[in-house]
Short mmCIF file of C-alpha atoms in Angstrom, two decimals:
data_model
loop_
_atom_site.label_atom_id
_atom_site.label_comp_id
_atom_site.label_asym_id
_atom_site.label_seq_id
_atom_site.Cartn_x
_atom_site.Cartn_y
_atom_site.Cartn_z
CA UNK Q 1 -16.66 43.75 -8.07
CA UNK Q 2 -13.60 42.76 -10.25
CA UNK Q 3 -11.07 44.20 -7.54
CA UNK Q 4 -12.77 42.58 -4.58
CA UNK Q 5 -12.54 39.16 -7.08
CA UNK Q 6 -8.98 39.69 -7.78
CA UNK Q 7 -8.37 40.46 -4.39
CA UNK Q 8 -9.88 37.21 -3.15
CA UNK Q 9 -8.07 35.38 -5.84
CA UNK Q 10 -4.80 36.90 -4.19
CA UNK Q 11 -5.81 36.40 -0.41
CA UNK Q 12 -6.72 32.58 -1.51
CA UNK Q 13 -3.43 32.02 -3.72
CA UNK Q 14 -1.24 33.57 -0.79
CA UNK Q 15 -3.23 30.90 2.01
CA UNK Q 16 -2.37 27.77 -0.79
CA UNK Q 17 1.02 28.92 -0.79
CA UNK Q 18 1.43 29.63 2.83
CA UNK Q 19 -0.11 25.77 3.47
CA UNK Q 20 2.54 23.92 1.07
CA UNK Q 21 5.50 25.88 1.99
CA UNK Q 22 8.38 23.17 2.30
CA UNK Q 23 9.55 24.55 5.80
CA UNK Q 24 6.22 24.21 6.83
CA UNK Q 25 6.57 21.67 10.02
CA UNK Q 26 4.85 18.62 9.95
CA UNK Q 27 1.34 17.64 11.36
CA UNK Q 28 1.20 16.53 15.13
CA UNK Q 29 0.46 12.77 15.86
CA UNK Q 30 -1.74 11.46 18.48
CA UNK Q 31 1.55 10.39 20.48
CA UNK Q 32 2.85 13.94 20.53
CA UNK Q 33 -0.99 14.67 21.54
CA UNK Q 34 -0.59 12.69 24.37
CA UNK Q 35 2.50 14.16 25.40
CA UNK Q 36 0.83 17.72 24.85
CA UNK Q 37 -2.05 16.86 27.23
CA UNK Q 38 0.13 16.63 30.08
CA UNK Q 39 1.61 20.03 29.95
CA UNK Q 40 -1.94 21.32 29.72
CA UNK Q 41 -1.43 24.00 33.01
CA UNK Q 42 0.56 26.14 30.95
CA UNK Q 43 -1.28 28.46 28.84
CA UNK Q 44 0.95 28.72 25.95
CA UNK Q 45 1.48 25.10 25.58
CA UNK Q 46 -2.18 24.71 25.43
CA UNK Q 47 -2.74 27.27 22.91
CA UNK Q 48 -0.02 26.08 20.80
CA UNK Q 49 -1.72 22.17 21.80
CA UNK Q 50 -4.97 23.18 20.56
CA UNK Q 51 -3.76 24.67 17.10
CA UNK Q 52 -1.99 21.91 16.46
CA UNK Q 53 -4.70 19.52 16.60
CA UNK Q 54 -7.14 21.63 14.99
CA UNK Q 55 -4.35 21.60 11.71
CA UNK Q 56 -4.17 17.74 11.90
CA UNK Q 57 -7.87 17.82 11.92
CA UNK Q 58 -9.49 20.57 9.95
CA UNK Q 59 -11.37 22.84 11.51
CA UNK Q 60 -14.53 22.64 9.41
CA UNK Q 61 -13.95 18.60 10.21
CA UNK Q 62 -14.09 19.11 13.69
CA UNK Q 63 -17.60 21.30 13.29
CA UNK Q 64 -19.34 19.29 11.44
CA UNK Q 65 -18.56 16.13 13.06
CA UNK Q 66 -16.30 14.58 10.09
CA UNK Q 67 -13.08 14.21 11.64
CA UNK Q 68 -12.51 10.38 11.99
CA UNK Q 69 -9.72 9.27 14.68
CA UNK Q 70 -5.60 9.18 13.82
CA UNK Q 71 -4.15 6.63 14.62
CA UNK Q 72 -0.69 6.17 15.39
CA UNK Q 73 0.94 3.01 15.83
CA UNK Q 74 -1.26 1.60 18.92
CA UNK Q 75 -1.95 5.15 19.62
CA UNK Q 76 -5.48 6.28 18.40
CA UNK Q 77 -6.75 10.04 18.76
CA UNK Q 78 -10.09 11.83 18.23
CA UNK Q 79 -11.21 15.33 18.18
CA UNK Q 80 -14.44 17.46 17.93
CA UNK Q 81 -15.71 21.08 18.33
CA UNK Q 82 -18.73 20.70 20.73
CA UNK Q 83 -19.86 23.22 23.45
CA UNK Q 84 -20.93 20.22 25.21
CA UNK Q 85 -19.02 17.58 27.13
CA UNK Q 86 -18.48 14.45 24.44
CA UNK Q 87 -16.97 11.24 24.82
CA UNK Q 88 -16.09 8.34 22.97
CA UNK Q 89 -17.78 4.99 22.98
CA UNK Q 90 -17.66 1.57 21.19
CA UNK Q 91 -20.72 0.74 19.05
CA UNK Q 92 -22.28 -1.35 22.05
CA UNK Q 93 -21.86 1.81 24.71
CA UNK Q 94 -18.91 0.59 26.74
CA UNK Q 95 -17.10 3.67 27.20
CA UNK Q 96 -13.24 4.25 25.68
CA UNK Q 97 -13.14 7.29 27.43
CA UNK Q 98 -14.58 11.05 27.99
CA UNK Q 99 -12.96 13.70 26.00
CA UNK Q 100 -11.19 16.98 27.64
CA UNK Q 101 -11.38 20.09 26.72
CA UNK Q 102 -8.92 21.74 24.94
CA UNK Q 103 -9.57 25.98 24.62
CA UNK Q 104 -12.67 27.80 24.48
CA UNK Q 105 -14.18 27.15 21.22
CA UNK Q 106 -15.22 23.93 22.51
CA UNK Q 107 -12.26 21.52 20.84
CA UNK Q 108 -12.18 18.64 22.69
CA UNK Q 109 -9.99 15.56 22.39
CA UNK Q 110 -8.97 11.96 23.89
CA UNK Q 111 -5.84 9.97 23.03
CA UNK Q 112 -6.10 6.13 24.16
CA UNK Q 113 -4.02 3.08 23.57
CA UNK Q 114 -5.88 0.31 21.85
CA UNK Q 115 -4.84 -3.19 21.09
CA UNK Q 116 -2.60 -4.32 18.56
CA UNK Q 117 -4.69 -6.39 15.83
CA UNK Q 118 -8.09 -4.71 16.70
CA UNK Q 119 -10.80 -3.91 14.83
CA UNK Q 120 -13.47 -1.19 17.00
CA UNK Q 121 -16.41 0.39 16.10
CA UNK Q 122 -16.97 3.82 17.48
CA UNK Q 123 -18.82 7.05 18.32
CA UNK Q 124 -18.01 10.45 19.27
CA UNK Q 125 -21.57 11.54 20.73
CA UNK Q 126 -22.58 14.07 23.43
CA UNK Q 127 -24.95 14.27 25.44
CA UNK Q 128 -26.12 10.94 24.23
CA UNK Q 129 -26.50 12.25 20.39
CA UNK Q 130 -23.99 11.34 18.29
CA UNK Q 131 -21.60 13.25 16.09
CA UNK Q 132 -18.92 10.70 14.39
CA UNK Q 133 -19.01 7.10 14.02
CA UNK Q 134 -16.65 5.39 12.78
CA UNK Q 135 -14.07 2.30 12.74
CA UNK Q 136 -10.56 1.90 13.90
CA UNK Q 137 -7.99 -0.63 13.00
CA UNK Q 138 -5.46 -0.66 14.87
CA UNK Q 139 -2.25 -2.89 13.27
CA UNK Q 140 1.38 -1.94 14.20
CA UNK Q 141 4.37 -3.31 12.81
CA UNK Q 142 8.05 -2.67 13.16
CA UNK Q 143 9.87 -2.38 10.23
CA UNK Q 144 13.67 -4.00 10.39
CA UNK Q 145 17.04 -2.12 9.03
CA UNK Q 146 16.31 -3.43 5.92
CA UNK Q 147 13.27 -1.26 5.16
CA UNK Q 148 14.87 1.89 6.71
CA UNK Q 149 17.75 4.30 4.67
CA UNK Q 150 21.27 3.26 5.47
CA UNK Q 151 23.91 6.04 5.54
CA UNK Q 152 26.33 3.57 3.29
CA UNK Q 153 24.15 2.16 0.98
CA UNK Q 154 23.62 4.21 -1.97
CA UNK Q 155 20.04 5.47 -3.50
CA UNK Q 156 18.45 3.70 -7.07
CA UNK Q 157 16.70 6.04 -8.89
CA UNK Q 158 13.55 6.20 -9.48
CA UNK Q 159 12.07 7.26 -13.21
CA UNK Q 160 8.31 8.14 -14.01
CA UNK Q 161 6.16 7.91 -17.29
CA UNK Q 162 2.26 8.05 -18.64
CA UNK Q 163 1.27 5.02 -20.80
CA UNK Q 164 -1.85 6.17 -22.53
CA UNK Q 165 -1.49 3.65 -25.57
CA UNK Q 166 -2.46 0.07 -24.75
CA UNK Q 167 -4.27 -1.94 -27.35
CA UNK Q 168 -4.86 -4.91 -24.48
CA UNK Q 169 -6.62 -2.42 -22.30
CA UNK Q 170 -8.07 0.73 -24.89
CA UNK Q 171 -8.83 3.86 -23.71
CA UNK Q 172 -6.66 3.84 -20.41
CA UNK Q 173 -3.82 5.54 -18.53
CA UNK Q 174 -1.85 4.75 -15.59
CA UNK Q 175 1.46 6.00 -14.40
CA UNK Q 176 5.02 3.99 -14.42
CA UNK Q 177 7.58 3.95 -11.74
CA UNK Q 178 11.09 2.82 -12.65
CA UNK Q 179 13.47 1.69 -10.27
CA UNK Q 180 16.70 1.79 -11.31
CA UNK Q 181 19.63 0.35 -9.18
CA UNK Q 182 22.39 2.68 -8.08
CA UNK Q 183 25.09 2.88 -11.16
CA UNK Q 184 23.27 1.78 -13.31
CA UNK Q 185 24.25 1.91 -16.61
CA UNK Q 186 22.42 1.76 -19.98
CA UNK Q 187 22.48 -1.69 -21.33
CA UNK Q 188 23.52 -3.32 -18.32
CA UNK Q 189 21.82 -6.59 -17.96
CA UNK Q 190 19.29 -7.19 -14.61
CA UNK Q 191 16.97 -8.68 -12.87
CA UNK Q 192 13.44 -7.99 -13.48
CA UNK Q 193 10.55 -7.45 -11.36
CA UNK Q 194 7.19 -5.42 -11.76
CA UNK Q 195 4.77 -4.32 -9.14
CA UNK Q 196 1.23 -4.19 -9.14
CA UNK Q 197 0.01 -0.88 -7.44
CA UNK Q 198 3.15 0.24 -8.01
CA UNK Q 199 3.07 3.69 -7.22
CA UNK Q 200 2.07 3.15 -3.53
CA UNK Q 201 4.76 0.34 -3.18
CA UNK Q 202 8.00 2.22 -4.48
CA UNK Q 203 7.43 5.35 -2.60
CA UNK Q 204 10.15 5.38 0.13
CA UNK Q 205 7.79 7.50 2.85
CA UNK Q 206 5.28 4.76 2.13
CA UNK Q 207 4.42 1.16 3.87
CA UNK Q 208 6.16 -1.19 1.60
CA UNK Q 209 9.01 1.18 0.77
CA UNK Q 210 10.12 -1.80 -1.88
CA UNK Q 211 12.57 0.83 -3.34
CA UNK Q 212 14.17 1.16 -0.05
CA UNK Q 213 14.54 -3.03 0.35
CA UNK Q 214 15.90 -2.98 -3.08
CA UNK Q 215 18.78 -0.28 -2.35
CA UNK Q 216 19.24 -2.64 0.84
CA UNK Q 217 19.31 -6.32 -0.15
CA UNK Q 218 21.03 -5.02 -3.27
CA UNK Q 219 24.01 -3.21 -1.73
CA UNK Q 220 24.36 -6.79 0.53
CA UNK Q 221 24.11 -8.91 -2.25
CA UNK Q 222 21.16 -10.91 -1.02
CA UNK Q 223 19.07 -10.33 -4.12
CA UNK Q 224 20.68 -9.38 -7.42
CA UNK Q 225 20.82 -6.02 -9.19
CA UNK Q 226 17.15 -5.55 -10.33
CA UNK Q 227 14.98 -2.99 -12.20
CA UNK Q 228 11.63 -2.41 -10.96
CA UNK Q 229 8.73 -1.84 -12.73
CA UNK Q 230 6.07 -0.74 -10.61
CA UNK Q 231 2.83 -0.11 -12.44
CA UNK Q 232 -0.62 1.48 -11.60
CA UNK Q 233 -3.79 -0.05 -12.50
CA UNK Q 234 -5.72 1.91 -15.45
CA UNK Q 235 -7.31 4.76 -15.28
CA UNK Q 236 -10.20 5.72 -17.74
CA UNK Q 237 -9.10 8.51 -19.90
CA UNK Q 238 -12.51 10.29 -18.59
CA UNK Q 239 -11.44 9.83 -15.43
CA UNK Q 240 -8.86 12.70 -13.41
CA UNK Q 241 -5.55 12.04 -12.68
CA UNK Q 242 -5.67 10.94 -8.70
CA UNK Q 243 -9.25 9.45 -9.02
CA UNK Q 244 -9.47 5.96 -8.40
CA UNK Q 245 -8.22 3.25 -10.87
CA UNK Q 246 -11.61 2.36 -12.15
CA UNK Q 247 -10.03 -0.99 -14.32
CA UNK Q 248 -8.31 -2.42 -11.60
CA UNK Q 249 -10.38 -4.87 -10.75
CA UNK Q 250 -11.31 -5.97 -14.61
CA UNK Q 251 -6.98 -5.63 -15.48
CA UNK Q 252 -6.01 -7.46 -12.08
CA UNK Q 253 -9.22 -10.19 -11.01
CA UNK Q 254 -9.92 -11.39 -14.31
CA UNK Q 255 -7.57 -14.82 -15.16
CA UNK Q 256 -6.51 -15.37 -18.66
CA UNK Q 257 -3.32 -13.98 -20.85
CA UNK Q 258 -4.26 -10.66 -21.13
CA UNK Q 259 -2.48 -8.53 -18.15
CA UNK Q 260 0.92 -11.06 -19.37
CA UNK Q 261 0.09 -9.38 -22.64
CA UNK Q 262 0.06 -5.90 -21.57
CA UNK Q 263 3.03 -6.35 -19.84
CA UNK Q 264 5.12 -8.49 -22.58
CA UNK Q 265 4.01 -6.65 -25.39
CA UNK Q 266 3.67 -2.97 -23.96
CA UNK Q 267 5.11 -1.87 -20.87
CA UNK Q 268 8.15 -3.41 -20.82
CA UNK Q 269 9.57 -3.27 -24.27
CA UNK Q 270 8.29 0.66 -23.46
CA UNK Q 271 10.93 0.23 -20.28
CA UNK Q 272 13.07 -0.90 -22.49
CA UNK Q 273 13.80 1.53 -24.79
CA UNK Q 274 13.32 4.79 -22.46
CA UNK Q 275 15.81 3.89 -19.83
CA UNK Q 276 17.93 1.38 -22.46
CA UNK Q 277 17.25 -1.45 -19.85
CA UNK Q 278 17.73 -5.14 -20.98
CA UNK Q 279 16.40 -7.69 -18.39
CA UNK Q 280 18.03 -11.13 -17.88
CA UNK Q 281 16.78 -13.85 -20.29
CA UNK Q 282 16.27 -16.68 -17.60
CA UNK Q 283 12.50 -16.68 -16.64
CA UNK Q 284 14.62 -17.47 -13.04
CA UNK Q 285 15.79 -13.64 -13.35
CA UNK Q 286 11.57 -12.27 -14.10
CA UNK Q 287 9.88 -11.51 -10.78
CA UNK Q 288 6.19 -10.35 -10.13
CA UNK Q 289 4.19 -8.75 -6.72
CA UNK Q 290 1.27 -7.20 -5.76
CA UNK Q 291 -1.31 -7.04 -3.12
CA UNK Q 292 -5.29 -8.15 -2.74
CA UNK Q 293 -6.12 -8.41 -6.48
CA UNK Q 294 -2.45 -7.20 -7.42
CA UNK Q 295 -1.67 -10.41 -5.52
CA UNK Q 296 -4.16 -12.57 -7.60
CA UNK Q 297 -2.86 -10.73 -10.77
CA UNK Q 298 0.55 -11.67 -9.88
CA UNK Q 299 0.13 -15.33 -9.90
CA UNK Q 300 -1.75 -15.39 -12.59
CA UNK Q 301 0.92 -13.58 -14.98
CA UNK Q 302 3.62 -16.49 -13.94
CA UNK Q 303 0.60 -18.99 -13.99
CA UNK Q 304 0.20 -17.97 -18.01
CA UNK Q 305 3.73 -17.30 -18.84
CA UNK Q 306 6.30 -19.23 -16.88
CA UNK Q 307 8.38 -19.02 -19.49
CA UNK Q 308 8.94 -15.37 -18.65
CA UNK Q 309 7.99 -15.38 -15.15
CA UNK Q 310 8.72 -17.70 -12.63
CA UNK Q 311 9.03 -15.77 -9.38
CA UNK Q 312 5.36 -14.58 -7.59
CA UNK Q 313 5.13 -12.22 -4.20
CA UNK Q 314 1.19 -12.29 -3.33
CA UNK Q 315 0.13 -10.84 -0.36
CA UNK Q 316 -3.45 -10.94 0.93
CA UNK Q 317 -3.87 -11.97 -2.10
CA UNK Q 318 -7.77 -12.34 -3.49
CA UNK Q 319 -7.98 -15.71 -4.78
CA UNK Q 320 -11.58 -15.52 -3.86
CA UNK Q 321 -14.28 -15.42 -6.55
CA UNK Q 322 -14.46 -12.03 -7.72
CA UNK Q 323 -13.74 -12.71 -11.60
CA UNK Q 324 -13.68 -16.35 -11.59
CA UNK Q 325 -9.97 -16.72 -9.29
CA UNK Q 326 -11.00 -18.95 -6.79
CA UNK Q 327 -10.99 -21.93 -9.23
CA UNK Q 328 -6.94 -21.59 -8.91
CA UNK Q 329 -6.35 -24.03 -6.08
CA UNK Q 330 -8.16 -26.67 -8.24
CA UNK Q 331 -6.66 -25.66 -11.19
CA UNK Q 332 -3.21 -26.38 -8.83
CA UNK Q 333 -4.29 -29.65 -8.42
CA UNK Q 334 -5.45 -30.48 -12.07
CA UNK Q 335 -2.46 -29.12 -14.09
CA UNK Q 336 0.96 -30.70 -14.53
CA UNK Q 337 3.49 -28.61 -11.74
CA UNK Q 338 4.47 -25.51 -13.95
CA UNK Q 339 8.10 -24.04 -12.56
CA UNK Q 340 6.74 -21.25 -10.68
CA UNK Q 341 8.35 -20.08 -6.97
CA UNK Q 342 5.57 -18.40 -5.04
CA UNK Q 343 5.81 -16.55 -2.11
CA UNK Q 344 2.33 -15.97 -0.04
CA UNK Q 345 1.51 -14.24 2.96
CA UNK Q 346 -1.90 -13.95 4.41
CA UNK Q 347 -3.37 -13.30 8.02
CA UNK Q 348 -7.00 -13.82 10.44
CA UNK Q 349 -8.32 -10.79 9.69
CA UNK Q 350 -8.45 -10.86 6.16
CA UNK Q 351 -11.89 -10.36 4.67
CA UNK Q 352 -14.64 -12.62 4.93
CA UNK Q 353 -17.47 -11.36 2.34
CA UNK Q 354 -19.97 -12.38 0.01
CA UNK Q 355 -17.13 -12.82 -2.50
CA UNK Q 356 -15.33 -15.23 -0.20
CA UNK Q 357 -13.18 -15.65 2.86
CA UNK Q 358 -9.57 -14.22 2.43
CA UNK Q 359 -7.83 -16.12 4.82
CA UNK Q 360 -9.59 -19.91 3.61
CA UNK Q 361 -8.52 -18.93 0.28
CA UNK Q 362 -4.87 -18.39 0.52
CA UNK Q 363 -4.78 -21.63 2.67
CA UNK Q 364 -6.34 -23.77 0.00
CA UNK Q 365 -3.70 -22.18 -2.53
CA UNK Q 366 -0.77 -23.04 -0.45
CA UNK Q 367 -2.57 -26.49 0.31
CA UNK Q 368 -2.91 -27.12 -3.28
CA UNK Q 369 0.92 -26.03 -3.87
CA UNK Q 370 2.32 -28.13 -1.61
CA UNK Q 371 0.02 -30.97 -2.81
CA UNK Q 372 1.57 -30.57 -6.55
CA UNK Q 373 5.16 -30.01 -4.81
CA UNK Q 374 5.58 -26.81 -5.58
CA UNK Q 375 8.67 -24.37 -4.47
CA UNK Q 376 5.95 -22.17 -2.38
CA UNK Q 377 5.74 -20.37 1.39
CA UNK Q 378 2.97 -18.90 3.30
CA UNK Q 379 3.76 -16.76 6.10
CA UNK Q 380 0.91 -16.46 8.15
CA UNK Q 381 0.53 -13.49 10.45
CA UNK Q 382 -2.29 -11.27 12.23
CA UNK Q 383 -2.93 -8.62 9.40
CA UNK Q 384 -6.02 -7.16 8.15
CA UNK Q 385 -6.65 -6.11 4.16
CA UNK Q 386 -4.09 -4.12 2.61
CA UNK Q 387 0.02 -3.89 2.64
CA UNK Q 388 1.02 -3.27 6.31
CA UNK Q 389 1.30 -6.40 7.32
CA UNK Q 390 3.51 -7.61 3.81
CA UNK Q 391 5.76 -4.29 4.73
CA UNK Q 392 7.76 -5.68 7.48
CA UNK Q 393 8.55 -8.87 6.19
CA UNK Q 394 9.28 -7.71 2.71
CA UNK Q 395 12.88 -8.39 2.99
CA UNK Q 396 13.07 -12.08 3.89
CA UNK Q 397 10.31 -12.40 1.40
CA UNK Q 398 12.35 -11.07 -1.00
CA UNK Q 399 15.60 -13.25 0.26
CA UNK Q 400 13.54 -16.26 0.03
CA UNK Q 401 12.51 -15.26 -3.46
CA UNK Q 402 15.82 -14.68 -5.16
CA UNK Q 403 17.85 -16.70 -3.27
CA UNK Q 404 19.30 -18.99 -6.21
CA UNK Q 405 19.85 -15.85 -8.47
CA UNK Q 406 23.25 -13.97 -8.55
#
């Protein structure tokens, strides 16, 4: 029984392995689907065709009916294992279209182009019984130079640590991205600005790619040499590394001094002495972003301490009433005009819940900013909740943000 164990062990560490291998070639995409479905009279290409898809989608996905669609750009694809004929359908029966077949283990797929800015309910059913539902959103963007690696422009680096310590928020731990700007040098003075979510928003594969736009704007001069600090929310110390933040929304919704705290008193005098970093005293020099509640978080660090901060990037940002934020545009109104730049960007398909309406929210903030004269912008666009819409104009936000710092 041991040997057949170890055995197993072997067979299972040898699969892991084989699966990670760094040659490994990357997963198809439902545009390269397409493609494939048009060379289907050749045999090989459809064996190769159907492999493919089955890796994107998991095989034990595709059987049980727990693969949802890819999507791709405008470019959405869906797949199932079914010995009968499927198709897919939006939630009030019009048809998107009927699936083909794709080998004899009953894989079936269909690749369709949906609108830009959608939102669609689905099902993947079969003989009127349904297998999948589901929801696409379909919202495409094209990113600029500026977000893309330039063959002369030379690479920050980027530094990690675990802060386990805080007295502000006991019994946490997040991770710490530093971004360091190419030749750097210990004790060189910079720019500062932290990032809320930051591990999502630094990685250069990612949406925002922020580290990217820094190595950019910074090798052209139109923002000044500046370390980021791009924090995650906490994690519980219960909790295991990868699960879901479960303090975000206390550390980042929740108005009041304590997140400027955290970050005055902790992190960065922690940034400080690892990477021998000294930031710029001129609150002008101190910028803050983040997203949804990052956003709200954002704002409400410069809103506390403008004498460190005086330089916001909110996107989507959820000045709704989720831990008492959507008394800010009044607040706006109420308070003598603090000397905070604040950059906002919002768009129609924001979220509308019981907590509020996204979109009416970030319109009464910039209402109440320009009321109180404020150095502000809105860009208003088409996105939905989350950071893909912020990606592509990231570097003119940033330009508009730094543009009387040197």
């Amino acid at each position: 029984m041991r040997v057949v164990l170890l055995s197993l062990f072997f067979v299972a560490v040898s699969f892991s392995a084989a699966q990670n291998k760094p040659d490994a070639p990357p997963p198809i995409t439902p545009r390269q689907i397409a493609a494939g479905l048009k060379k289907m009279s050749q045999p090989e290409a459809q064996k190769t065709l159907h492999d493919q898809v089955v890796r994107l989608f998991g095989r034990q996905n595709l059987t049980q009916g727990r693969a949802p669609a890819k999507i791709e750009a405008t470019t959405v694809a869906w797949a199932i294992i079914d010995p009968k004929p499927a198709r897919v359908v939006q939630q009030d029966g019009t048809l998107i279209g009927e699936m083909i077949a794709l080998g004899d283990d009953g894989l079936q797929v269909l690749v369709t182009q949906m609108p830009n800015f959608t939102q669609t309910g689905y099902r993947v059913e079969s003989e009127g019984m349904p297998h999948l539902v589901g929801t696409v959103h379909v919202e495409h963007y094209d990113y600029t130079a500026d977000s893309l690696p330039q063959k002369n422009v030379p690479q920050g680096k980027l530094e990690k640590f675990v802060w386990k310590t805080s007295a502000v928020f006991p019994d946490t731990v997040r991770d710490v991205t530093v971004y360091l700007p190419a030749g750097f040098k210990p004790g060189e003075e910079t720019c500062l600005m932290v990032w809320q979510d930051g591990s999502r928003h630094v990685d250069p594969n990612g949406s925002s790619r922020a580290s990217v736009v820094f190595d950019n704007l910074i090798h052209k001069k139109e923002m000044p040499r500046t370390v980021g600090v791009f924090i995650d929310p906490g994690r519980m110390k219960k909790q295991p590394p990868g699960a879901k933040a479960a303090n975000r929304g206390f550390e980042y919704d929740s108005i009041g001094d304590a997140y400027s705290r955290f970050l005055i008193d902790e992190i960065l005098p922690e940034v400080e002495k690892r990477y021998q970093t000294k930031f710029r005293s001129q609150p002008e020099a101190w910028a803050i972003a983040g997203g949804s509640s990052g956003g709200i978080c954002s704002f409400t660090v410069a809103w506390e301490r403008p004498d460190k901060f005086r330089k916001v990037l909110s996107w989507v940002g959820s000045f709704v009433d989720l831990k008492g934020g959507h008394v800010y545009p009044s607040l706006i109104r109420l308070t003598e005009r603090k000397p905070i730049r604040i950059y906002l960007l919002d768009g129609e398909n924001d979220i509308d819940n019981k907590f509020g309406n996204w979109p009416i929210a970030n319109k009464q903030m910039a209402a109440a900013l320009k009321y109180m004269n404020y150095d502000f912008r809105i860009d208003w666009t088409q996105c939905f909740h989350g950071s893909k819409g912020m990606a592509p104009n990231l570097p003119e936000a940033l330009r508009w943000l730094w543009r009387d710092v040197k």
